[in-house]
Coordinates of C-alpha atoms in Angstrom, one line a residue:
Chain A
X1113 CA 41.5 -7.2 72.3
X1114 CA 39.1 -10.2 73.1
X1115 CA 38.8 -13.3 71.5
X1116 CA 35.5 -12.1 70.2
X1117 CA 37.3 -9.1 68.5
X1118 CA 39.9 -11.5 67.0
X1119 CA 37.2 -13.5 65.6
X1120 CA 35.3 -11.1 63.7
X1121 CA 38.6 -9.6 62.5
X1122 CA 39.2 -12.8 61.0
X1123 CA 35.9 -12.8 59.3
X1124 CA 36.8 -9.2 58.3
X1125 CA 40.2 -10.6 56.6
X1126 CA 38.3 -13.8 54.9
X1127 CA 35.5 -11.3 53.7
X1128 CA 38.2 -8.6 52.3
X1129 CA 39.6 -11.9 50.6
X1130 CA 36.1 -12.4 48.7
X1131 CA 36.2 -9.1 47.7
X1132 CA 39.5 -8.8 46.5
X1133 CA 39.0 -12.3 44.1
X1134 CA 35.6 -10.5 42.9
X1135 CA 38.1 -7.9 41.7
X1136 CA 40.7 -10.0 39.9
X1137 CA 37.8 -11.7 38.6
X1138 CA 36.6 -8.6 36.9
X1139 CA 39.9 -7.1 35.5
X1140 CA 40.2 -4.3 38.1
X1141 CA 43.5 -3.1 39.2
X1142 CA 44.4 -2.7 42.7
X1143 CA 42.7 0.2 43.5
X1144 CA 39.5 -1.1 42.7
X1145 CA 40.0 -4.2 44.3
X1146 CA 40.9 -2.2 47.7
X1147 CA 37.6 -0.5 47.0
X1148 CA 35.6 -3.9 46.5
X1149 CA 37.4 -5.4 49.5
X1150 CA 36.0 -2.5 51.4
X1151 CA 32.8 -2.5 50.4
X1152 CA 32.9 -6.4 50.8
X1153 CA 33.5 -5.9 54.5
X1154 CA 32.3 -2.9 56.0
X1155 CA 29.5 -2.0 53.5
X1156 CA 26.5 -3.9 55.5
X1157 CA 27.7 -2.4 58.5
X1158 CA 28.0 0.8 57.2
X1159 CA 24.6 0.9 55.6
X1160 CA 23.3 -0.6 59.5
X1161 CA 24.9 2.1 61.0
X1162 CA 24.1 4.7 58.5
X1163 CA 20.5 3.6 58.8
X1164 CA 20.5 3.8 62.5
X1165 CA 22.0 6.6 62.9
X1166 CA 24.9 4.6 65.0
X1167 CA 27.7 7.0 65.1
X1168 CA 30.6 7.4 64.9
X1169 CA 30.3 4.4 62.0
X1170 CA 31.9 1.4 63.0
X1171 CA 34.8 1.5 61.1
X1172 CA 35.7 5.1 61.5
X1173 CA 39.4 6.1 62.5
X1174 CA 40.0 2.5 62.6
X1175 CA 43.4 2.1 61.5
X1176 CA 43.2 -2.0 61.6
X1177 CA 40.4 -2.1 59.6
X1178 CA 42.0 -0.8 56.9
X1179 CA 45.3 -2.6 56.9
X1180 CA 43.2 -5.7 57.2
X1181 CA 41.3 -4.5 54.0
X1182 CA 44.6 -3.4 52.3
X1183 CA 46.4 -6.7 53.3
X1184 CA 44.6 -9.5 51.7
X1185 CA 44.6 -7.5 48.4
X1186 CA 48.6 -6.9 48.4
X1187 CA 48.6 -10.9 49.1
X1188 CA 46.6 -11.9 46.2
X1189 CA 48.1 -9.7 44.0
X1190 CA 51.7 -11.1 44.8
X1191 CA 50.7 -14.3 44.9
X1192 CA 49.2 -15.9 42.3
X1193 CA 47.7 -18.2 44.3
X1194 CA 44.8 -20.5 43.1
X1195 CA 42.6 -20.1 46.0
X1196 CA 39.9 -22.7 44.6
X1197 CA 42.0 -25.0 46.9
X1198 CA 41.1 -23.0 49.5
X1199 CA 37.2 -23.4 48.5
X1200 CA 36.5 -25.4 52.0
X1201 CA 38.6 -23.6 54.0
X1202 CA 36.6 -20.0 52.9
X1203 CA 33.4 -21.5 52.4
X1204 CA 33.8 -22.4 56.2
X1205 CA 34.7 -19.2 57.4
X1206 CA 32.8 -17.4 55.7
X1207 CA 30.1 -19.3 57.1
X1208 CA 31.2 -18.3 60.5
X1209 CA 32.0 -14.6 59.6
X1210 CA 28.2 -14.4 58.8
X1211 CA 27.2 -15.9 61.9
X1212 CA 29.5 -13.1 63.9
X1213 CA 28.0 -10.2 61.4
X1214 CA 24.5 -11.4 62.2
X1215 CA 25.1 -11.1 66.2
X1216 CA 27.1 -8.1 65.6
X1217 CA 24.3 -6.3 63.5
X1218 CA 21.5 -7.7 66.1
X1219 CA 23.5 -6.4 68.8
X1220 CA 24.3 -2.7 67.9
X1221 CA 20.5 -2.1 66.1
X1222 CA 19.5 -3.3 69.4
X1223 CA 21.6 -0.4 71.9
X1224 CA 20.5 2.1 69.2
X1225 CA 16.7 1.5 69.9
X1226 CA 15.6 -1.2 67.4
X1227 CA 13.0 -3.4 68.0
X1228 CA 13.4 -7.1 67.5
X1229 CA 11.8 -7.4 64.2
X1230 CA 14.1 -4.7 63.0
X1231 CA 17.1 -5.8 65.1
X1232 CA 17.0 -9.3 63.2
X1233 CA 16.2 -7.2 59.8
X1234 CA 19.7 -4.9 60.8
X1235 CA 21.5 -8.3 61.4
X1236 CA 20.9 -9.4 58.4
X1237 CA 22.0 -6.7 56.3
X1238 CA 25.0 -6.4 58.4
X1239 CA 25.7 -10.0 57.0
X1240 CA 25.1 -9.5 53.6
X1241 CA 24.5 -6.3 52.3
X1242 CA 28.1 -5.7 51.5
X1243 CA 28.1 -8.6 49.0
X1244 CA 25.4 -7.1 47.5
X1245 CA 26.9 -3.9 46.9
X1246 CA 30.1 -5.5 45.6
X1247 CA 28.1 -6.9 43.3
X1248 CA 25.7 -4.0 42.2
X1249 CA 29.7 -2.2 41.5
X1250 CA 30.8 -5.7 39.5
X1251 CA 27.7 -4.6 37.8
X1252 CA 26.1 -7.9 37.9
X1253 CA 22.7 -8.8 39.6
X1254 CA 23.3 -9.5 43.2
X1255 CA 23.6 -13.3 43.9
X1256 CA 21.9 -12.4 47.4
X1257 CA 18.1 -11.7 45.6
X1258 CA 18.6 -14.7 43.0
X1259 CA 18.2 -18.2 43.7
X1260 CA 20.7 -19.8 45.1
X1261 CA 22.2 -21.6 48.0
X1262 CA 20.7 -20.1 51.3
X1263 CA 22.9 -17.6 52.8
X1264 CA 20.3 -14.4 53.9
X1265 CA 17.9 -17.3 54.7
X1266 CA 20.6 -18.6 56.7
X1267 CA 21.3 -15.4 58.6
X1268 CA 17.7 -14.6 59.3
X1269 CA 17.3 -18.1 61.0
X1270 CA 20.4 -18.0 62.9
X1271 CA 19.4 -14.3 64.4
X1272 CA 16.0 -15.2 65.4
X1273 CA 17.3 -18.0 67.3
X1274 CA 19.8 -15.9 68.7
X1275 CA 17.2 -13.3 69.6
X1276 CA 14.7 -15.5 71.1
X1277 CA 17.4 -17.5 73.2
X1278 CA 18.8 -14.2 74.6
X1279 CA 15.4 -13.9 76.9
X1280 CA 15.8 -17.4 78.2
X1281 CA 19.9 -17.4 78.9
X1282 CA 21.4 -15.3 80.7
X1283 CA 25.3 -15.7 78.6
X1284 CA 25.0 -14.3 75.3
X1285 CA 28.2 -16.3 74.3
X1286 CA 26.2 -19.7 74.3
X1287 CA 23.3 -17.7 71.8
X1288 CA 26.2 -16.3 70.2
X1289 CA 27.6 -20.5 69.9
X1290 CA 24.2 -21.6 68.7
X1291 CA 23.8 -18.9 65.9
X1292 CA 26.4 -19.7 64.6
X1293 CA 26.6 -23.1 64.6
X1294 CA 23.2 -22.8 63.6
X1295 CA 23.8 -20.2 59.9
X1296 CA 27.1 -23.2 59.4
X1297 CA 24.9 -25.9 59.6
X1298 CA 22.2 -24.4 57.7
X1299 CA 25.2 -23.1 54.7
X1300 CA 26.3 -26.9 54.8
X1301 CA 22.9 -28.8 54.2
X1302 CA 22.0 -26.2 51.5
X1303 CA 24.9 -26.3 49.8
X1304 CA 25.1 -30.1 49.6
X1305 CA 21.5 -31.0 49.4
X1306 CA 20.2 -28.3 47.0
X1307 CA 17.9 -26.7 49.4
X1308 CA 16.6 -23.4 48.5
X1309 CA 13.8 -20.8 48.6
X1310 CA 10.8 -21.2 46.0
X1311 CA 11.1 -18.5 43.2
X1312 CA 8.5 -16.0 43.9
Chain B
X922 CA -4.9 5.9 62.5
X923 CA -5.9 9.2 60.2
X924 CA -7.6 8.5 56.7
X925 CA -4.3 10.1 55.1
X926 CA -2.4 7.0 56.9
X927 CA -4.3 4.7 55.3
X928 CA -4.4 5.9 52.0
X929 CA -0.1 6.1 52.7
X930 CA -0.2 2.3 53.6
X931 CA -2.5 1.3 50.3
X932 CA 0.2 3.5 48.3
X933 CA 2.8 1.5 50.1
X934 CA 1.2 -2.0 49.4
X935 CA 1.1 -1.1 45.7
X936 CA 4.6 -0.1 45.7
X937 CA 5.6 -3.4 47.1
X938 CA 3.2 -5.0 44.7
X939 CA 5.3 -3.4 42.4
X940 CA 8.5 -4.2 43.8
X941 CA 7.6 -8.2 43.9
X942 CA 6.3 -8.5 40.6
X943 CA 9.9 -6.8 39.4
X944 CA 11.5 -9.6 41.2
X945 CA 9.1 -12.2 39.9
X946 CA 10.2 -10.9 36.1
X947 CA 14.0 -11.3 37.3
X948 CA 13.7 -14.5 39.0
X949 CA 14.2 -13.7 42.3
X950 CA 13.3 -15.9 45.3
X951 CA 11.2 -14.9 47.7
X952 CA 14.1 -13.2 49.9
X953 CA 14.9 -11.0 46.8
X954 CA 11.5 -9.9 46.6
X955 CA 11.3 -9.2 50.1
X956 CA 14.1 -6.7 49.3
X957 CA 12.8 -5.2 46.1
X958 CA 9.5 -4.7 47.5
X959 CA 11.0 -2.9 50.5
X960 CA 13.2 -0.9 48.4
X961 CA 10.6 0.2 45.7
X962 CA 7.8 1.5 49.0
X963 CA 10.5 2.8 51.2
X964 CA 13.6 3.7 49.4
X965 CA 13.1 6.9 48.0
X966 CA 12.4 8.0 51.6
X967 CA 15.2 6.3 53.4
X968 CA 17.3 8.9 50.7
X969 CA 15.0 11.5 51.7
X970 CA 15.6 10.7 55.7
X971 CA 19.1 10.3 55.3
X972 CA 20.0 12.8 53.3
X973 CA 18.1 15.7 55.5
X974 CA 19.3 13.7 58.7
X975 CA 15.7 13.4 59.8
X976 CA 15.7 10.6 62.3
X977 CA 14.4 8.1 63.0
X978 CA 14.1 6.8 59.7
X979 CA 10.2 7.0 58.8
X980 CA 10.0 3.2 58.8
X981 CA 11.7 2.6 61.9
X982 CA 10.0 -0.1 64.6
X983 CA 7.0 0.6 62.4
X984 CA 5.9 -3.3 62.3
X985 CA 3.2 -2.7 60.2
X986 CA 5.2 -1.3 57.6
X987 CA 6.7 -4.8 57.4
X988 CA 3.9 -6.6 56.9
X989 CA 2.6 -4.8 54.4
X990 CA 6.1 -5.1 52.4
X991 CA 5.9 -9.0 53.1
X992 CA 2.3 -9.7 52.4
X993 CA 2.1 -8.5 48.8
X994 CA 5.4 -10.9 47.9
X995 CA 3.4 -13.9 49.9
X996 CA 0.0 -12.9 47.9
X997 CA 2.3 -12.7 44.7
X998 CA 4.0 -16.1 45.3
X999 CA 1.4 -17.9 46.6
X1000 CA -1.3 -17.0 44.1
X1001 CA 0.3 -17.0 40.1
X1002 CA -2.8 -14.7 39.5
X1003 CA -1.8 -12.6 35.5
X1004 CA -1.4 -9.1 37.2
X1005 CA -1.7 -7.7 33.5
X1006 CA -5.5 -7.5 34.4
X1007 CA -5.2 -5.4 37.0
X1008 CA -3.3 -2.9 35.1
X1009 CA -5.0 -0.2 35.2
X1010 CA -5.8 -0.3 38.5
X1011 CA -2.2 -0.6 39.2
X1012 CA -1.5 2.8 37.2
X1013 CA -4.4 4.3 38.7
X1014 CA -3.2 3.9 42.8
X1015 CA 1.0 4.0 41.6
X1016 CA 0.0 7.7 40.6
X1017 CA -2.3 8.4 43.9
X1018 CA 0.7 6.7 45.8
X1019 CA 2.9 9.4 43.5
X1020 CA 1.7 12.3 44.8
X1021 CA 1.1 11.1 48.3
X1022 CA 4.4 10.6 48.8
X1023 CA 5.7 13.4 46.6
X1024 CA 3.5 15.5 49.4
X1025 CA 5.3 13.7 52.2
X1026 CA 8.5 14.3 50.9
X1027 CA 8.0 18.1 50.8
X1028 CA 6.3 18.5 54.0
X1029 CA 9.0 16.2 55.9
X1030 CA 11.8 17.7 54.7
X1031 CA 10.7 21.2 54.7
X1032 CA 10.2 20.1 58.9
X1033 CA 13.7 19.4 59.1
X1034 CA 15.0 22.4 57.2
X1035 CA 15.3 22.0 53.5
X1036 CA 13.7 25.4 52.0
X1037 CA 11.2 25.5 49.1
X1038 CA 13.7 24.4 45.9
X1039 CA 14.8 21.7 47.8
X1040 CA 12.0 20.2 49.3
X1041 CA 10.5 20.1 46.2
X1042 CA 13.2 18.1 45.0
X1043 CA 13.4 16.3 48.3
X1044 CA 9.3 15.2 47.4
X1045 CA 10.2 13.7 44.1
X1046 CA 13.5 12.1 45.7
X1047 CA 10.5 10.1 47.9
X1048 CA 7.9 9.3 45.2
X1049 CA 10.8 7.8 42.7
X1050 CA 14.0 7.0 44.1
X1051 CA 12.6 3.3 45.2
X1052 CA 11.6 2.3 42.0
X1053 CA 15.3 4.1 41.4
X1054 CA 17.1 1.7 43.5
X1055 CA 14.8 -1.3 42.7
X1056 CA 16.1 -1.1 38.7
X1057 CA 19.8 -0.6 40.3
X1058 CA 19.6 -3.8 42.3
X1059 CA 17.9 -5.7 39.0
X1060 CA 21.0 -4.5 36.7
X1061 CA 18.8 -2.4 34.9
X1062 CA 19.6 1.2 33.6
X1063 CA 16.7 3.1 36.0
X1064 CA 13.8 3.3 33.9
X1065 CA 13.4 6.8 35.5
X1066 CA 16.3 8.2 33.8
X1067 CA 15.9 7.0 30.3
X1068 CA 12.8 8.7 27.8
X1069 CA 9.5 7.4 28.9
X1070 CA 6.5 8.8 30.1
X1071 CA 6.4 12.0 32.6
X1072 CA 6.8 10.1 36.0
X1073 CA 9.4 12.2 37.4
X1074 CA 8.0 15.6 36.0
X1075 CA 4.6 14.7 36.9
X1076 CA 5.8 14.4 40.4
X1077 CA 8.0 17.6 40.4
X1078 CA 4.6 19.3 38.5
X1079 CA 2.3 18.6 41.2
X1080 CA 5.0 19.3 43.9
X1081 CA 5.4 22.6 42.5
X1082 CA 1.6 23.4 42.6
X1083 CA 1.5 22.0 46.3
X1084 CA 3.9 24.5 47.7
X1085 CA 2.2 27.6 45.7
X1086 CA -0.7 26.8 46.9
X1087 CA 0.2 26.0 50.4
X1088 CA 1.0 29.7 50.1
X1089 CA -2.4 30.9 49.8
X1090 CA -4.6 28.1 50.6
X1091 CA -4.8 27.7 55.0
X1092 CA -6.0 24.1 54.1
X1093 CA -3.1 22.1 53.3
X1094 CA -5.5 18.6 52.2
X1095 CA -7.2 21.0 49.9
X1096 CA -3.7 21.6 48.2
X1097 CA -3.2 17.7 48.5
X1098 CA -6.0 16.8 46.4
X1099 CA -4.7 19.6 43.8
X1100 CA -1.1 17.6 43.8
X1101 CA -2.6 14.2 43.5
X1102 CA -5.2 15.9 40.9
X1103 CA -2.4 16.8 38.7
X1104 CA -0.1 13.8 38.9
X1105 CA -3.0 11.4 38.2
X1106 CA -3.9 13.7 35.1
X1107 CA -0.6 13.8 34.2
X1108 CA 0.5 10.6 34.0
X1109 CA -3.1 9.6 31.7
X1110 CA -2.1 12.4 29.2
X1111 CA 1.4 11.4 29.4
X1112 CA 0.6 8.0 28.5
X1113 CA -2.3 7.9 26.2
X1114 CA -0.9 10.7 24.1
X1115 CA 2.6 9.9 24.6
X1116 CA 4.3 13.4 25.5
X1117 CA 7.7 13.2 26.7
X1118 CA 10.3 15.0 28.0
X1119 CA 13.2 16.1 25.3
X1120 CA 16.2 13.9 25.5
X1121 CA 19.3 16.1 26.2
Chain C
X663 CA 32.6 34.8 47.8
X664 CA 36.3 34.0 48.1
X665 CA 38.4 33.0 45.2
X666 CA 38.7 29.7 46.0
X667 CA 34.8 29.3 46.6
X668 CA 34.4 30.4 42.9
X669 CA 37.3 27.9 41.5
X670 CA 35.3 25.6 43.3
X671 CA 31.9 26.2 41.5
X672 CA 33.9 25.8 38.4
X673 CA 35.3 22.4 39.0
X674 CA 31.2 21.6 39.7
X675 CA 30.4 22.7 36.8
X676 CA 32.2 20.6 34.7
X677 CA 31.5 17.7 36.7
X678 CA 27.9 18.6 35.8
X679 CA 28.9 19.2 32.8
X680 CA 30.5 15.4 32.4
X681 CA 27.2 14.3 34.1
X682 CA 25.8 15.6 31.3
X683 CA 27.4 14.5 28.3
X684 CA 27.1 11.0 30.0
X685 CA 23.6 11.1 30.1
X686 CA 23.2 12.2 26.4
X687 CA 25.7 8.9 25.4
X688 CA 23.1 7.3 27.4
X689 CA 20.0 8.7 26.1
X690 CA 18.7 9.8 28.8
X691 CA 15.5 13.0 28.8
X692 CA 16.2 16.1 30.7
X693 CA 15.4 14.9 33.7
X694 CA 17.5 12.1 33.8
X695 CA 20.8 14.0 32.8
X696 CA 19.8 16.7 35.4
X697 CA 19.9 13.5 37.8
X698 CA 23.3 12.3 36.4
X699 CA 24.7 15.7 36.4
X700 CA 23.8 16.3 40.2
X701 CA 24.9 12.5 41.3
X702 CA 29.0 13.4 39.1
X703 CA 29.2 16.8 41.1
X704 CA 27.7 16.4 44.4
X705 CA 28.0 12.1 44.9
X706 CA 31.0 11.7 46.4
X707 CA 30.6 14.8 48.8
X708 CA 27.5 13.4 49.9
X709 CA 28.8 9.8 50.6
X710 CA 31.5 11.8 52.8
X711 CA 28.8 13.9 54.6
X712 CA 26.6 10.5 55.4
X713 CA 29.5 8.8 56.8
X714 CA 31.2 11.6 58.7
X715 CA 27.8 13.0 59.9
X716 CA 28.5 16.2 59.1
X717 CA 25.0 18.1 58.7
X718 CA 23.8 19.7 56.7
X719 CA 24.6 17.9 53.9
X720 CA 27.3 20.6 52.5
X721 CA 24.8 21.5 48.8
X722 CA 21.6 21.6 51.0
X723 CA 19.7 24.7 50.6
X724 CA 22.3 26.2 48.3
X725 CA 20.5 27.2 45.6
X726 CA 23.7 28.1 43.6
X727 CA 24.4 24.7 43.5
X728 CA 20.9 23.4 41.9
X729 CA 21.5 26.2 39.2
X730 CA 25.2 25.5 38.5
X731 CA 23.8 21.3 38.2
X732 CA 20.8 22.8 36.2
X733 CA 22.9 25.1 33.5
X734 CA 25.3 22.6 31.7
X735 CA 22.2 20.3 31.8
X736 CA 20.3 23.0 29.5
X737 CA 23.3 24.6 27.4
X738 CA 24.0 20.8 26.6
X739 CA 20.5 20.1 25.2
X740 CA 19.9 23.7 23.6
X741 CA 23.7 23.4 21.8
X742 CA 24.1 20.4 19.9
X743 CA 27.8 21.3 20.5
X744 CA 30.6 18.7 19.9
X745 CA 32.7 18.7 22.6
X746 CA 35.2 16.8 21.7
X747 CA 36.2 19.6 20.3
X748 CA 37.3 21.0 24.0
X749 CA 38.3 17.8 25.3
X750 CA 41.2 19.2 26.4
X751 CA 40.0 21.8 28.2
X752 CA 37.5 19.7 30.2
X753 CA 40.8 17.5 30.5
X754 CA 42.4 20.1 32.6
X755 CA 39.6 21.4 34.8
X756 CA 38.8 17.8 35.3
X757 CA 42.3 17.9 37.2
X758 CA 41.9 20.3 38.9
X759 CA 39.1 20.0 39.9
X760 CA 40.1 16.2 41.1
X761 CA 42.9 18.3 43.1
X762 CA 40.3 20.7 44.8
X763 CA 37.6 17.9 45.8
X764 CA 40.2 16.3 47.0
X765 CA 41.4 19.2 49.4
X766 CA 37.8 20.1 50.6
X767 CA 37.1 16.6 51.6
X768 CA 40.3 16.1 53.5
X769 CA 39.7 19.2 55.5
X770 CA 35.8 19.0 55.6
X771 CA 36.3 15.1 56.9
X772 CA 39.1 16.4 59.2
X773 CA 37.5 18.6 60.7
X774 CA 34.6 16.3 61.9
X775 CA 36.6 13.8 63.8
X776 CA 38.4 11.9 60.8
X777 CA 42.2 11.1 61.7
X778 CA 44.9 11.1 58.5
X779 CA 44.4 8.0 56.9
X780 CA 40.8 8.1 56.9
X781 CA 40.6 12.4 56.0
X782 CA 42.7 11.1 53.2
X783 CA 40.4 8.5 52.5
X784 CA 37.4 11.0 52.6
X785 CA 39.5 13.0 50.2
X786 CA 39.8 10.5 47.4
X787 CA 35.7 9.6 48.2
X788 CA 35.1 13.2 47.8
X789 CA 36.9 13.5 44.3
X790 CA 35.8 10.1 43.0
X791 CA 32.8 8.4 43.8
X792 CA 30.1 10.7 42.6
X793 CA 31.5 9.7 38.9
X794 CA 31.2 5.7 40.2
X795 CA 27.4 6.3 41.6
X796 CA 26.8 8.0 37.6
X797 CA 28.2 4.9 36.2
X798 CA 26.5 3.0 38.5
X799 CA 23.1 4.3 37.2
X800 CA 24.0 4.5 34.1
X801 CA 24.6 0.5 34.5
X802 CA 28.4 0.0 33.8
X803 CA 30.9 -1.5 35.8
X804 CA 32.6 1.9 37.3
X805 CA 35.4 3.5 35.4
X806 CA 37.0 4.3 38.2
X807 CA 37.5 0.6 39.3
X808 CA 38.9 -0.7 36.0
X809 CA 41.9 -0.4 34.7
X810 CA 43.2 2.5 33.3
X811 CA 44.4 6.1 33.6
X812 CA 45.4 6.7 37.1
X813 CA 42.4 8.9 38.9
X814 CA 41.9 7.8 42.1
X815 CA 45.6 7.1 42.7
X816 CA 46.5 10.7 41.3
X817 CA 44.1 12.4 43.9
X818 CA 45.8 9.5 46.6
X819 CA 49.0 10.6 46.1
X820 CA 48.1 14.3 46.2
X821 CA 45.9 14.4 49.1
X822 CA 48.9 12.7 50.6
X823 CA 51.4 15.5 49.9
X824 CA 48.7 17.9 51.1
X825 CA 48.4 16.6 54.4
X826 CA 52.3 16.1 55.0
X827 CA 53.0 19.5 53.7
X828 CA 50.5 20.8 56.1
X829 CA 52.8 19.6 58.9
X830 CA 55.4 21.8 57.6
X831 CA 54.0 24.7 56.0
X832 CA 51.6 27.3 58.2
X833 CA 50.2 28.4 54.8
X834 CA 47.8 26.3 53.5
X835 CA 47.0 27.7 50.1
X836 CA 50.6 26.5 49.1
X837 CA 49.8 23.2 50.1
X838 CA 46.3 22.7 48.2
X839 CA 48.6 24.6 45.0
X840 CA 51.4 22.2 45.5
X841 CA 48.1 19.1 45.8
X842 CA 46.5 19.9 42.6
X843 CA 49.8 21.0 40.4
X844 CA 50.9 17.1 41.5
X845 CA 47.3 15.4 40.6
X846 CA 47.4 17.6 37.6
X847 CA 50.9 16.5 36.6
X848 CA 50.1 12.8 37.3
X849 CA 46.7 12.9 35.3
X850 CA 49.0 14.5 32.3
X851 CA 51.2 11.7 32.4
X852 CA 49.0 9.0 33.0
X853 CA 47.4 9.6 30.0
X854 CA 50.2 10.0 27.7
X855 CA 52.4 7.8 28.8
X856 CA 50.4 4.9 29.8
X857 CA 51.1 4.7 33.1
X858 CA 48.6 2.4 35.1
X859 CA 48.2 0.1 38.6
X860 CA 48.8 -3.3 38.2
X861 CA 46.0 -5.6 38.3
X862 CA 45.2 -7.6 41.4

């Protein structure tokens, strides 16, 4: 396993961890917060791959996958943990989960015959579509399309400059650095600042 | 480009006209309205496409169907023009764009294998499943699915008619103008003399 | 037909038939409960399909299908029966028809390149989420994911005995018996004892 497949398993973990507080949060039991943790995780992906017609679907017979789904629910339900003293510590890596999702979503839309425009679109979704399904099952309206903090906004700007800096370097680990570094700084100065999109 | 692909296009600008005015009533930014308005003009065929595996998904690397989903939320956010005036304009090209893509539906699915029941259904999936989605994504109960106006029916009236008459008639735009005929005089009659369907 | 296609077509049935009744709580028109009646029967099978890729789809074309969605849809808005009356009985095919769901998708999903965990996965997808996609339009926060009787766990631990047993046992109508006796013994005492899964 590389250290780029450790990464993004961490962001898998700190994602399945959102997911998983969503749940206690709405009063499920632990199989609906396996099923939110899921969703949390592997649902842009899954919609990316289901759109692309990227088989077999990136988590399929993965075994890891699900024990890193399964795992951060078992935690928080043993451990009654107040995780709002965490807030930094998942704020940051969430931050750089979404920078690896973007990459990831750019970079496996692009070897099933997207085109850039649609590459960036498929990184995006990756990123944060399965937040937006968690929410659309919490039955609320999904944070993603309302005002807020910029986190797609985020996402789209990190992948284009990932995109357009893949024709000039040659190592797509520096474009990978830059994005994210990019979507973290980007999280930090809107969260602290107040910077968001106009209301349309 | 064929006259039918630009009449497809305007029913797809309305759609996202549509769409961004939805997100406008829901306080969206402009990101969210990006989504709705994709989701309301190409939803219901994404279903269709996914569903009968017909690939690639019709919008795939189609750039232009971008910009024609981003342009009506820039129009919408740029100018706060009282869309209430154009309302019956708005009725009058969301029931052309109706059976234009109620047609499409059938005749793409039917290509890929779904037989006459279930391309019918397959052309009303198209025509109303974005809007479908769209209410989903705004916490709404689908506005399809509750009593209302024939939207739905109208749809699976004038598919109907289209495949009987594709039967008979060699022309197949002679049978479009039928379809679109039907929905348009529908949906007036429908709305002006409120006939519903029974609720169950 | 075999016998165990036709116990199948019941256990649709009365998922259409809970479609139904949903969609009359909801007040939905005709179309709308035909919609919701579908979506409880064929959902969760069609989630499984996408994600496996196993085409076609496994109700395309099947016209059966449309007319066993179709005929609770109509008997429930021509009868103004109360069913409560047979809540019991719908109680018990519910079960088994959990148990049977269950079964197909395990083998269906195994059979297209899914390994245990994830057949057994499929299984409880299969059984469960086409009710979660009705509550979903219907605009509530999913049964299934709220605490409460045990549903998805009863089909878990089922599917679970069904694909040990079929390590064991050649025969593998006793193992689908012994799968749905178990989910229908569970689902019995779930509900009458109380017995739930912890919250997270």
């Amino acid at each position: 396993m590389s250290t780029l497949d450790i990464v993004i398993y961490c962001g898998i973990f700190v994602f399945s961890l959102t997911g998983a507080l969503n749940a206690r949060a709405h009063h499920m039991d632990i199989f609906g917060a396996i099923v939110l943790a899921f969703v949390t995780s592997y649902g842009g992906g899954s919609i990316r791959d289901i759109v692309m017609d990227a088989r077999p679907i990136n988590w399929m017979n993965d075994n890891l996958a699900l024990a890193l789904v399964i795992t951060p629910v078992i935690i928080i339900s043993l451990v009654k943990f107040n995780f709002n003293r965490l807030r930094r510590l998942i704020f940051f890596t969430d931050a750089v989960g979404l920078g690896l999702f973007t990459v990831a979503g750019i970079d496996r839309s692009a070897q099933f015959g997207a085109n850039e425009p649609y590459s960036l679109l498929m990184g995006v979704v990756t990123a944060t579509f399965g937040g937006l399904i968690a929410d659309i099952l919490c039955n609320n309206v999904p944070n993603l399309l309302r005002r807020g903090e910029l986190y797609a906004t985020a996402c789209a700007i990190g992948g284009a400059v990932y995109i357009l800096s893949k024709r000039f370097v040659e190592d797509s680990t520096f474009s990978l650095i830059i994005c994210i570094c990019l979507i973290v700084i980007i999280r930090i100065i809107s969260k602290y600042k107040k910077v968001m999109l106009p209301e349309v």
